[in-house]
Amino acid sequence: MKITRTQVGIVGAGPAGLMLGHLLHMAGIDSVIVEDRARDYVIERVRAGVLEQGTVDLMIDSGVGDRLQREGLSHDGFSINVYGKLRRIDLAALTGRRITVYGQNEVVKDLIGARMATGRALLFEVADVAVHGLKSSQPGIRFNHNGELQEIRCDFIAGCDGFHGICRPSIPEDSIRIYERVYPFAWLGVLASAAPSSPELVYSRHARGFALFSMRSNAVTRLYLQCAPDEDLTQWPDNRIWDELLARLGNDDGWKPNVGPITQKGVTGMRSFVVEPMQYGRMFLAGDAAHIVPPTGAKGLNLAMADVWRLSRALAEHYQSGSDALLDRYSDDCLQRVWRAQQFSWWMTSLLHRSDTGNPFDSRRQRAELEYVTNSLAAMTSLAENYVGFPIAHEFAGELEKTVLS
Ligand SMILES: Cc1cc2nc3c(=O)[nH]c(=O)nc-3n(C[C@H](O)[C@H](O)[C@H](O)COP(=O)(O)OP(=O)(O)OC[C@H]3O[C@@H](n4cnc5c(N)ncnc54)[C@H](O)[C@@H]3O)c2cc1C
């Protein structure tokens, strides 16, 4: 077996693992990243697209934001279509902050490019990954690469391997607590070769259910429809998808999305999930490995970035001063942002989806809330503050919580 050594072993080359490796490199800390998928698969995987300003600032400040600044689409607001009536939420006016639309695959592409330029190890297509010795002073990652069994001995392991990875399940069940909620609906998402017909996102609550109009570039539209968790995609030919999108997104002023060829489609389940603590011995969990939010609030990728910013800072303090104070606080500090995002994502999901509880009271109550949220300045400000996200270094549990509003 080939044995190598590094300071931090990172499992997973998604946004969390790649950004962590990048921030550690900036702090002069060595790492090895192992990823079980092929490089092209990781780069082409289409997922999130809305970046909070904190994520944008982190990318720019750490030197990987050049293309993002050139190609990212900066949005000052978004709209909610309330049963045909379009209401705009002016994020910039309400909070002084904005969001940027830039595909997760583009973020990953930029981070892989930056990693390659450093010459530090990033291994794709590793198999049979396992972590061990997590409570010891030298935990290890074992895997097969190109037919050879290898072990990386580390000071610390970062579990950045997403919801279905192996790091979280390697923690004894009696050492963690899991909080979970699975929703009775899912999203049918499509990518279409069609110029966006609105410069901003449109969330829609229609009698037939939720829909979302979004974009990835000036030529590509990203659209979603509320569907059943076990929806059969073979029952959704392209013309049926467009009929449903046009019905749910169209508004009383005649706006509708441009129609074009659908290039990709898939069904994404909706789940809220948190593991506490986000640490076991010398292994720290970050991103989807530790928490999942339903995508309505666009928080998943942004939470992953905030986690690894905290972890990189804590590891830098360990190596620079020998203090583990920030490492000891890592889980508690991350969980404050995680639970804020969980509450917001759950709320936005409940506000905008058809719940089919069978009780008409629920739909009337939901409609009253939609009217309030899109008409009251106080309610719109709360929505906007959460949607643009809190600065990445925001402390959620202070004597007086600092808000993004000045
Ligand atoms: C289908 C889908 C659609 C989504 N849409 C949105 C959206 O619209 N908006 C939004 O904000 N969020 C969305 N999300 C969530 C967002 O994409 C995630 O929050 C984000 O990817 C988290 O990054 P991560 O690095 O923590 O995890 P991931 O991106 O999941 O990265 C984990 C990496 O670990 C690798 N890995 C897994 N197991 C192993 C192993 N055993 N060994 C080595 N490597 C391993 C994986 O291949 C992957 O590359 C979506 C997620 C999914 C699954």
Short mmCIF file of C-alpha atoms and ligand atoms in Angstrom, two decimals:
data_model
loop_
_atom_site.label_atom_id
_atom_site.label_comp_id
_atom_site.label_asym_id
_atom_site.label_seq_id
_atom_site.Cartn_x
_atom_site.Cartn_y
_atom_site.Cartn_z
CA MET A 1 0.00 0.00 0.00
CA LYS A 2 1.29 3.47 -0.92
CA ILE A 3 1.31 5.78 2.13
CA THR A 4 1.55 9.59 1.87
CA ARG A 5 1.14 12.43 4.36
CA THR A 6 -0.62 15.76 4.33
CA GLN A 7 -1.91 18.28 6.84
CA VAL A 8 -5.58 18.19 5.84
CA GLY A 9 -7.19 15.33 3.90
CA ILE A 10 -10.31 16.48 2.06
CA VAL A 11 -12.95 13.99 0.88
CA GLY A 12 -15.01 15.39 -2.02
CA ALA A 13 -14.28 17.92 -4.78
CA GLY A 14 -17.60 19.78 -4.79
CA PRO A 15 -17.74 23.48 -3.96
CA ALA A 16 -16.99 22.82 -0.25
CA GLY A 17 -13.93 20.60 -0.74
CA LEU A 18 -12.44 22.68 -3.55
CA MET A 19 -12.93 26.03 -1.76
CA LEU A 20 -11.50 24.59 1.45
CA GLY A 21 -8.41 23.33 -0.42
CA HIS A 22 -8.04 26.77 -2.01
CA LEU A 23 -8.36 28.72 1.27
CA LEU A 24 -5.92 26.35 3.00
CA HIS A 25 -3.44 26.84 0.17
CA MET A 26 -3.75 30.61 0.63
CA ALA A 27 -2.87 30.07 4.30
CA GLY A 28 0.15 27.92 3.39
CA ILE A 29 -1.48 24.68 4.57
CA ASP A 30 -1.07 21.48 2.52
CA SER A 31 -4.06 19.32 1.61
CA VAL A 32 -4.97 16.38 -0.61
CA ILE A 33 -8.44 16.28 -2.18
CA VAL A 34 -9.91 12.90 -3.20
CA GLU A 35 -13.02 12.69 -5.39
CA ASP A 36 -14.79 9.55 -6.52
CA ARG A 37 -16.21 10.99 -9.75
CA ALA A 38 -14.43 11.91 -12.99
CA ARG A 39 -13.27 15.49 -13.50
CA ASP A 40 -15.66 16.17 -16.41
CA TYR A 41 -18.63 14.82 -14.46
CA VAL A 42 -17.84 17.11 -11.52
CA ILE A 43 -17.47 20.15 -13.79
CA GLU A 44 -20.63 19.50 -15.79
CA ARG A 45 -22.98 18.65 -12.90
CA VAL A 46 -25.77 21.28 -13.02
CA ARG A 47 -27.01 22.35 -9.60
CA ALA A 48 -27.21 25.67 -7.78
CA GLY A 49 -26.94 29.06 -9.45
CA VAL A 50 -27.70 31.85 -6.98
CA LEU A 51 -24.68 33.22 -5.10
CA GLU A 52 -25.10 35.42 -2.06
CA GLN A 53 -22.90 38.49 -1.91
CA GLY A 54 -20.88 36.83 0.89
CA THR A 55 -19.99 33.94 -1.46
CA VAL A 56 -19.13 36.38 -4.26
CA ASP A 57 -16.95 38.43 -1.88
CA LEU A 58 -15.18 35.24 -0.69
CA MET A 59 -14.39 34.21 -4.26
CA ILE A 60 -13.13 37.67 -5.24
CA ASP A 61 -11.11 38.20 -2.03
CA SER A 62 -9.44 34.79 -2.39
CA GLY A 63 -8.47 35.44 -6.02
CA VAL A 64 -10.90 33.10 -7.84
CA GLY A 65 -13.52 35.67 -8.79
CA ASP A 66 -12.22 37.10 -12.08
CA ARG A 67 -14.55 35.18 -14.40
CA LEU A 68 -17.39 35.50 -11.89
CA GLN A 69 -17.01 39.30 -12.03
CA ARG A 70 -16.98 39.26 -15.84
CA GLU A 71 -19.74 36.70 -16.49
CA GLY A 72 -21.89 36.59 -13.33
CA LEU A 73 -25.32 38.23 -13.66
CA SER A 74 -25.86 40.70 -10.82
CA HIS A 75 -29.52 40.96 -9.73
CA ASP A 76 -30.98 43.77 -7.64
CA GLY A 77 -34.24 41.93 -7.01
CA PHE A 78 -36.63 39.14 -7.91
CA SER A 79 -40.38 38.80 -8.35
CA ILE A 80 -43.11 36.69 -6.84
CA ASN A 81 -46.07 35.89 -9.07
CA VAL A 82 -49.00 35.66 -6.64
CA TYR A 83 -51.76 33.90 -8.58
CA GLY A 84 -51.04 36.02 -11.69
CA LYS A 85 -50.07 39.30 -9.96
CA LEU A 86 -46.35 40.04 -10.24
CA ARG A 87 -44.80 41.66 -7.14
CA ARG A 88 -41.13 42.70 -7.08
CA ILE A 89 -38.86 42.32 -4.06
CA ASP A 90 -36.22 45.05 -4.42
CA LEU A 91 -33.28 43.41 -2.66
CA ALA A 92 -30.87 46.28 -3.28
CA ALA A 93 -33.24 48.98 -1.99
CA LEU A 94 -34.30 46.91 1.02
CA THR A 95 -30.85 45.67 2.11
CA GLY A 96 -28.14 47.42 0.10
CA ARG A 97 -27.03 43.96 -1.09
CA ARG A 98 -27.72 41.87 -4.19
CA ILE A 99 -27.37 38.34 -5.51
CA THR A 100 -25.34 37.01 -8.43
CA VAL A 101 -26.45 34.30 -10.83
CA TYR A 102 -23.41 32.15 -11.73
CA GLY A 103 -23.77 28.38 -12.12
CA GLN A 104 -22.32 26.05 -9.49
CA ASN A 105 -20.55 24.23 -12.34
CA GLU A 106 -18.77 27.50 -13.21
CA VAL A 107 -17.72 27.94 -9.56
CA VAL A 108 -16.36 24.37 -9.58
CA LYS A 109 -14.56 24.95 -12.90
CA ASP A 110 -12.85 28.07 -11.50
CA LEU A 111 -11.82 26.30 -8.29
CA ILE A 112 -10.43 23.26 -10.14
CA GLY A 113 -8.42 25.64 -12.36
CA ALA A 114 -7.02 27.40 -9.29
CA ARG A 115 -6.17 24.05 -7.63
CA MET A 116 -4.35 22.78 -10.72
CA ALA A 117 -2.28 25.98 -10.81
CA THR A 118 -1.02 25.32 -7.26
CA GLY A 119 0.27 21.83 -8.10
CA ARG A 120 -1.31 20.47 -4.90
CA ALA A 121 -2.95 17.03 -5.10
CA LEU A 122 -6.50 16.62 -6.46
CA LEU A 123 -7.27 13.00 -7.30
CA PHE A 124 -10.36 12.14 -9.37
CA GLU A 125 -11.95 8.70 -9.82
CA VAL A 126 -10.78 7.26 -6.52
CA ALA A 127 -12.74 4.18 -5.36
CA ASP A 128 -13.63 2.47 -2.05
CA VAL A 129 -12.93 5.59 0.02
CA ALA A 130 -12.89 5.03 3.80
CA VAL A 131 -11.81 7.17 6.76
CA HIS A 132 -10.34 5.74 9.96
CA GLY A 133 -8.60 6.70 13.21
CA LEU A 134 -10.85 9.75 13.56
CA LYS A 135 -10.26 10.02 17.33
CA SER A 136 -6.50 9.48 16.99
CA SER A 137 -3.84 12.14 16.40
CA GLN A 138 -3.31 10.87 12.85
CA PRO A 139 -6.56 9.99 11.07
CA GLY A 140 -6.31 8.47 7.61
CA ILE A 141 -8.14 8.24 4.28
CA ARG A 142 -7.84 4.92 2.38
CA PHE A 143 -8.86 4.43 -1.23
CA ASN A 144 -8.01 2.79 -4.52
CA HIS A 145 -6.58 4.94 -7.27
CA ASN A 146 -5.56 3.56 -10.66
CA GLY A 147 -5.70 0.04 -9.23
CA GLU A 148 -3.39 0.86 -6.31
CA LEU A 149 -4.43 0.85 -2.64
CA GLN A 150 -3.37 4.13 -1.02
CA GLU A 151 -3.53 5.76 2.39
CA ILE A 152 -3.19 9.45 3.22
CA ARG A 153 -2.22 10.13 6.83
CA CYS A 154 -3.49 13.52 7.97
CA ASP A 155 -3.60 15.89 10.93
CA PHE A 156 -7.27 16.53 10.15
CA ILE A 157 -9.93 15.24 7.77
CA ALA A 158 -12.58 17.44 6.15
CA GLY A 159 -15.72 15.53 5.17
CA CYS A 160 -16.90 17.54 2.14
CA ASP A 161 -18.43 14.57 0.33
CA GLY A 162 -22.04 15.71 0.14
CA PHE A 163 -25.23 14.13 1.45
CA HIS A 164 -24.51 10.64 0.07
CA GLY A 165 -20.82 10.55 1.04
CA ILE A 166 -19.04 8.20 3.44
CA CYS A 167 -17.75 10.65 6.07
CA ARG A 168 -20.93 11.31 8.05
CA PRO A 169 -21.91 7.58 8.12
CA SER A 170 -18.42 6.82 9.53
CA ILE A 171 -19.37 8.59 12.78
CA PRO A 172 -20.85 6.26 15.44
CA GLU A 173 -24.61 6.81 15.60
CA ASP A 174 -24.55 7.57 19.33
CA SER A 175 -22.13 10.48 18.78
CA ILE A 176 -24.39 12.58 16.57
CA ARG A 177 -27.98 13.74 16.41
CA ILE A 178 -29.89 14.04 13.16
CA TYR A 179 -32.75 16.47 12.50
CA GLU A 180 -34.69 15.78 9.32
CA ARG A 181 -37.82 16.67 7.40
CA VAL A 182 -38.74 15.22 3.99
CA TYR A 183 -41.28 17.16 1.90
CA PRO A 184 -44.20 15.56 0.04
CA PHE A 185 -43.20 17.24 -3.24
CA ALA A 186 -40.12 17.68 -5.48
CA TRP A 187 -38.86 19.91 -8.33
CA LEU A 188 -38.81 18.94 -11.97
CA GLY A 189 -35.94 21.10 -13.26
CA VAL A 190 -35.02 21.81 -16.88
CA LEU A 191 -32.31 23.69 -18.73
CA ALA A 192 -33.52 25.30 -21.96
CA SER A 193 -31.66 26.96 -24.82
CA ALA A 194 -33.76 30.11 -24.65
CA ALA A 195 -32.77 33.69 -23.82
CA PRO A 196 -34.22 34.66 -20.41
CA SER A 197 -37.33 36.77 -20.99
CA SER A 198 -36.88 38.53 -17.64
CA PRO A 199 -33.58 39.86 -16.25
CA GLU A 200 -34.53 38.60 -12.76
CA LEU A 201 -35.83 35.41 -11.13
CA VAL A 202 -39.60 34.89 -10.94
CA TYR A 203 -41.00 32.64 -8.19
CA SER A 204 -44.59 31.68 -8.89
CA ARG A 205 -47.44 30.43 -6.71
CA HIS A 206 -50.17 29.18 -9.04
CA ALA A 207 -53.26 27.12 -8.29
CA ARG A 208 -51.52 24.19 -10.06
CA GLY A 209 -48.45 24.51 -7.83
CA PHE A 210 -45.07 26.21 -7.58
CA ALA A 211 -42.85 27.19 -10.52
CA LEU A 212 -39.57 29.08 -10.76
CA PHE A 213 -38.09 30.98 -13.68
CA SER A 214 -34.33 31.41 -13.45
CA MET A 215 -31.35 31.58 -15.78
CA ARG A 216 -27.74 30.44 -16.12
CA SER A 217 -26.55 32.92 -18.77
CA ASN A 218 -27.89 35.33 -21.38
CA ALA A 219 -28.74 32.35 -23.60
CA VAL A 220 -29.82 29.65 -21.13
CA THR A 221 -32.99 29.55 -19.00
CA ARG A 222 -33.33 27.31 -15.91
CA LEU A 223 -36.90 26.46 -14.92
CA TYR A 224 -38.52 24.35 -12.21
CA LEU A 225 -41.99 22.92 -11.58
CA GLN A 226 -43.38 21.49 -8.35
CA CYS A 227 -44.01 17.77 -8.93
CA ALA A 228 -44.36 14.51 -6.98
CA PRO A 229 -41.20 13.07 -5.33
CA ASP A 230 -41.59 9.91 -7.43
CA GLU A 231 -42.51 11.78 -10.64
CA ASP A 232 -41.94 9.66 -13.73
CA LEU A 233 -39.94 11.77 -16.22
CA THR A 234 -41.06 9.58 -19.12
CA GLN A 235 -44.53 11.08 -18.62
CA TRP A 236 -43.10 14.56 -19.22
CA PRO A 237 -42.35 15.11 -22.92
CA ASP A 238 -41.00 18.60 -23.62
CA ASN A 239 -44.33 20.04 -24.83
CA ARG A 240 -46.06 18.98 -21.59
CA ILE A 241 -43.29 20.66 -19.56
CA TRP A 242 -43.66 23.90 -21.54
CA ASP A 243 -47.47 23.86 -21.26
CA GLU A 244 -47.21 23.53 -17.51
CA LEU A 245 -44.46 26.15 -17.17
CA LEU A 246 -46.39 28.66 -19.28
CA ALA A 247 -49.57 28.04 -17.29
CA ARG A 248 -47.90 28.43 -13.89
CA LEU A 249 -45.49 31.29 -14.69
CA GLY A 250 -47.64 33.52 -16.92
CA ASN A 251 -49.07 36.62 -15.27
CA ASP A 252 -51.92 39.07 -15.80
CA ASP A 253 -49.60 41.52 -17.65
CA GLY A 254 -48.85 38.91 -20.32
CA TRP A 255 -45.27 38.11 -19.30
CA LYS A 256 -44.13 34.54 -19.96
CA PRO A 257 -40.81 32.71 -20.40
CA ASN A 258 -39.27 32.27 -23.85
CA VAL A 259 -39.67 28.71 -25.13
CA GLY A 260 -36.66 26.80 -26.52
CA PRO A 261 -35.17 23.31 -26.81
CA ILE A 262 -34.86 21.52 -23.45
CA THR A 263 -31.29 20.28 -23.07
CA GLN A 264 -31.48 18.65 -19.64
CA LYS A 265 -34.18 17.56 -17.18
CA GLY A 266 -34.28 15.90 -13.78
CA VAL A 267 -36.25 15.55 -10.54
CA THR A 268 -34.77 16.87 -7.26
CA GLY A 269 -36.26 15.73 -3.95
CA MET A 270 -36.82 18.27 -1.17
CA ARG A 271 -35.33 17.69 2.25
CA SER A 272 -34.27 19.60 5.35
CA PHE A 273 -31.46 17.83 7.23
CA VAL A 274 -28.94 18.78 9.92
CA VAL A 275 -26.38 16.69 11.79
CA GLU A 276 -25.10 17.91 15.15
CA PRO A 277 -22.28 18.31 15.94
CA MET A 278 -20.49 18.83 12.62
CA GLN A 279 -17.37 17.23 14.07
CA TYR A 280 -16.17 13.86 15.32
CA GLY A 281 -12.64 13.72 16.73
CA ARG A 282 -10.31 15.11 14.07
CA MET A 283 -12.90 14.96 11.28
CA PHE A 284 -14.95 18.07 10.46
CA LEU A 285 -18.02 17.97 8.22
CA ALA A 286 -18.80 20.83 5.82
CA GLY A 287 -21.51 21.59 3.25
CA ASP A 288 -24.09 19.02 2.20
CA ALA A 289 -22.29 16.31 4.21
CA ALA A 290 -23.63 18.07 7.32
CA HIS A 291 -26.85 19.75 6.16
CA ILE A 292 -29.35 19.90 3.31
CA VAL A 293 -31.94 22.58 2.65
CA PRO A 294 -34.79 22.54 0.12
CA PRO A 295 -33.51 24.66 -2.81
CA THR A 296 -36.30 27.29 -2.65
CA GLY A 297 -34.18 29.75 -0.66
CA ALA A 298 -31.01 29.09 -2.76
CA LYS A 299 -28.94 28.49 0.35
CA GLY A 300 -27.16 25.09 -0.12
CA LEU A 301 -24.05 26.22 -1.97
CA ASN A 302 -23.79 29.41 0.07
CA LEU A 303 -23.89 27.49 3.36
CA ALA A 304 -21.14 25.18 2.08
CA MET A 305 -18.95 28.22 1.35
CA ALA A 306 -19.59 29.74 4.79
CA ASP A 307 -18.68 26.44 6.51
CA VAL A 308 -15.33 26.10 4.76
CA TRP A 309 -14.46 29.74 5.34
CA ARG A 310 -14.86 29.03 9.11
CA LEU A 311 -12.98 25.74 8.89
CA SER A 312 -10.05 27.25 6.98
CA ARG A 313 -9.79 30.08 9.53
CA ALA A 314 -9.86 27.61 12.42
CA LEU A 315 -7.21 25.37 10.84
CA ALA A 316 -5.02 28.40 10.07
CA GLU A 317 -5.22 29.42 13.72
CA HIS A 318 -4.24 25.88 14.77
CA TYR A 319 -1.14 25.87 12.56
CA GLN A 320 -0.13 29.48 13.17
CA SER A 321 -0.62 29.83 16.92
CA GLY A 322 -1.25 26.31 18.20
CA SER A 323 -4.66 27.38 19.51
CA ASP A 324 -7.67 25.11 18.89
CA ALA A 325 -10.18 27.68 20.13
CA LEU A 326 -11.77 28.20 16.70
CA LEU A 327 -11.71 24.48 15.88
CA ASP A 328 -13.51 23.76 19.15
CA ARG A 329 -16.17 26.33 18.22
CA TYR A 330 -16.43 25.32 14.54
CA SER A 331 -19.59 23.25 14.84
CA ASP A 332 -21.46 25.67 17.13
CA ASP A 333 -20.52 28.67 14.98
CA CYS A 334 -21.58 27.00 11.70
CA LEU A 335 -24.83 25.67 13.14
CA GLN A 336 -26.12 29.16 13.92
CA ARG A 337 -26.03 30.10 10.22
CA VAL A 338 -27.26 26.61 9.26
CA TRP A 339 -30.38 26.86 11.45
CA ARG A 340 -31.11 30.41 10.24
CA ALA A 341 -30.96 29.09 6.65
CA GLN A 342 -32.99 26.01 7.59
CA GLN A 343 -35.79 28.13 9.03
CA PHE A 344 -35.77 30.49 6.03
CA SER A 345 -35.66 27.67 3.45
CA TRP A 346 -38.49 25.80 5.19
CA TRP A 347 -40.53 29.02 5.38
CA MET A 348 -40.03 29.96 1.73
CA THR A 349 -40.87 26.39 0.70
CA SER A 350 -44.08 26.37 2.79
CA LEU A 351 -45.04 29.81 1.46
CA LEU A 352 -44.75 28.95 -2.22
CA HIS A 353 -45.73 25.29 -2.68
CA ARG A 354 -49.13 23.70 -2.96
CA SER A 355 -49.34 21.55 0.14
CA ASP A 356 -52.43 19.44 -0.58
CA THR A 357 -53.24 18.97 3.09
CA GLY A 358 -56.86 18.54 2.13
CA ASN A 359 -57.87 21.42 4.43
CA PRO A 360 -58.91 24.57 2.48
CA PHE A 361 -57.95 26.64 5.55
CA ASP A 362 -54.28 26.02 4.71
CA SER A 363 -54.45 27.47 1.20
CA ARG A 364 -56.39 30.57 2.34
CA ARG A 365 -53.87 31.12 5.16
CA GLN A 366 -50.98 30.71 2.70
CA ARG A 367 -52.52 33.22 0.31
CA ALA A 368 -52.95 35.74 3.13
CA GLU A 369 -49.27 35.33 3.98
CA LEU A 370 -48.23 35.80 0.33
CA GLU A 371 -50.24 39.03 0.19
CA TYR A 372 -48.59 40.24 3.39
CA VAL A 373 -45.05 39.31 2.34
CA THR A 374 -45.39 41.08 -1.02
CA ASN A 375 -47.11 44.22 0.29
CA SER A 376 -45.68 45.01 3.73
CA LEU A 377 -42.32 46.80 3.80
CA ALA A 378 -41.41 45.09 7.08
CA ALA A 379 -42.20 41.61 5.73
CA MET A 380 -40.43 42.25 2.41
CA THR A 381 -37.36 43.50 4.29
CA SER A 382 -37.19 40.31 6.35
CA LEU A 383 -37.52 38.19 3.20
CA ALA A 384 -34.87 40.26 1.39
CA GLU A 385 -32.42 40.20 4.32
CA ASN A 386 -32.52 36.41 4.47
CA TYR A 387 -32.50 35.94 0.69
CA VAL A 388 -29.37 38.04 0.05
CA GLY A 389 -27.76 36.25 3.00
CA PHE A 390 -25.79 37.48 5.96
CA PRO A 391 -22.14 38.48 5.56
CA ILE A 392 -19.92 35.41 5.76
CA ALA A 393 -18.34 36.48 9.07
CA HIS A 394 -21.71 37.43 10.61
CA GLU A 395 -22.08 36.37 14.25
CA PHE A 396 -25.62 35.12 14.80
CA ALA A 397 -25.52 34.91 18.59
CA GLY A 398 -24.30 38.20 19.94
CA GLU A 399 -25.76 40.48 22.57
CA LEU A 400 -27.32 42.38 19.69
CA GLU A 401 -27.38 40.50 16.42
CA LYS A 402 -25.84 42.68 13.72
CA THR A 403 -28.05 42.80 10.63
CA VAL A 404 -27.20 43.64 7.07
CA LEU A 405 -29.38 46.70 7.41
CA SER A 406 -27.59 49.83 8.48
C1 LIG B 1 -29.83 17.88 -7.99
C2 LIG B 1 -29.49 19.04 -7.10
C3 LIG B 1 -29.93 20.33 -7.40
C4 LIG B 1 -29.61 21.41 -6.57
N1 LIG B 1 -30.08 22.66 -6.87
C5 LIG B 1 -29.76 23.70 -6.05
C6 LIG B 1 -30.20 25.02 -6.30
O1 LIG B 1 -30.88 25.26 -7.29
N2 LIG B 1 -29.82 26.02 -5.44
C7 LIG B 1 -29.03 25.78 -4.33
O2 LIG B 1 -28.65 26.69 -3.57
N3 LIG B 1 -28.62 24.55 -4.06
C8 LIG B 1 -28.95 23.52 -4.90
N4 LIG B 1 -28.52 22.29 -4.62
C9 LIG B 1 -27.67 22.17 -3.45
C10 LIG B 1 -26.22 22.56 -3.78
O3 LIG B 1 -25.91 22.10 -5.05
C11 LIG B 1 -25.36 21.94 -2.70
O4 LIG B 1 -25.70 22.55 -1.47
C12 LIG B 1 -23.86 22.08 -2.96
O5 LIG B 1 -23.51 21.26 -4.04
C13 LIG B 1 -23.07 21.68 -1.71
O6 LIG B 1 -21.72 21.54 -2.02
P1 LIG B 1 -20.85 20.42 -1.31
O7 LIG B 1 -19.48 20.59 -1.83
O8 LIG B 1 -21.10 20.43 0.13
O9 LIG B 1 -21.47 19.02 -1.80
P2 LIG B 1 -21.49 18.34 -3.31
O10 LIG B 1 -21.61 19.42 -4.29
O11 LIG B 1 -22.48 17.28 -3.20
O12 LIG B 1 -20.03 17.77 -3.41
C14 LIG B 1 -19.63 16.57 -2.78
C15 LIG B 1 -18.56 15.92 -3.62
O13 LIG B 1 -18.12 14.73 -2.94
C16 LIG B 1 -18.02 13.68 -3.88
N5 LIG B 1 -18.13 12.41 -3.17
C17 LIG B 1 -19.25 11.80 -2.71
N6 LIG B 1 -18.94 10.65 -2.09
C18 LIG B 1 -17.58 10.54 -2.16
C19 LIG B 1 -16.66 9.55 -1.71
N7 LIG B 1 -17.08 8.45 -1.09
N8 LIG B 1 -15.36 9.74 -1.95
C20 LIG B 1 -14.92 10.86 -2.58
N9 LIG B 1 -15.75 11.82 -3.06
C21 LIG B 1 -17.07 11.66 -2.83
C22 LIG B 1 -19.15 13.95 -4.86
O14 LIG B 1 -18.96 13.31 -6.11
C23 LIG B 1 -19.10 15.46 -4.97
O15 LIG B 1 -18.23 15.90 -5.98
C24 LIG B 1 -28.82 21.20 -5.42
C25 LIG B 1 -28.38 19.91 -5.11
C26 LIG B 1 -28.71 18.83 -5.92
C27 LIG B 1 -28.24 17.45 -5.54
#
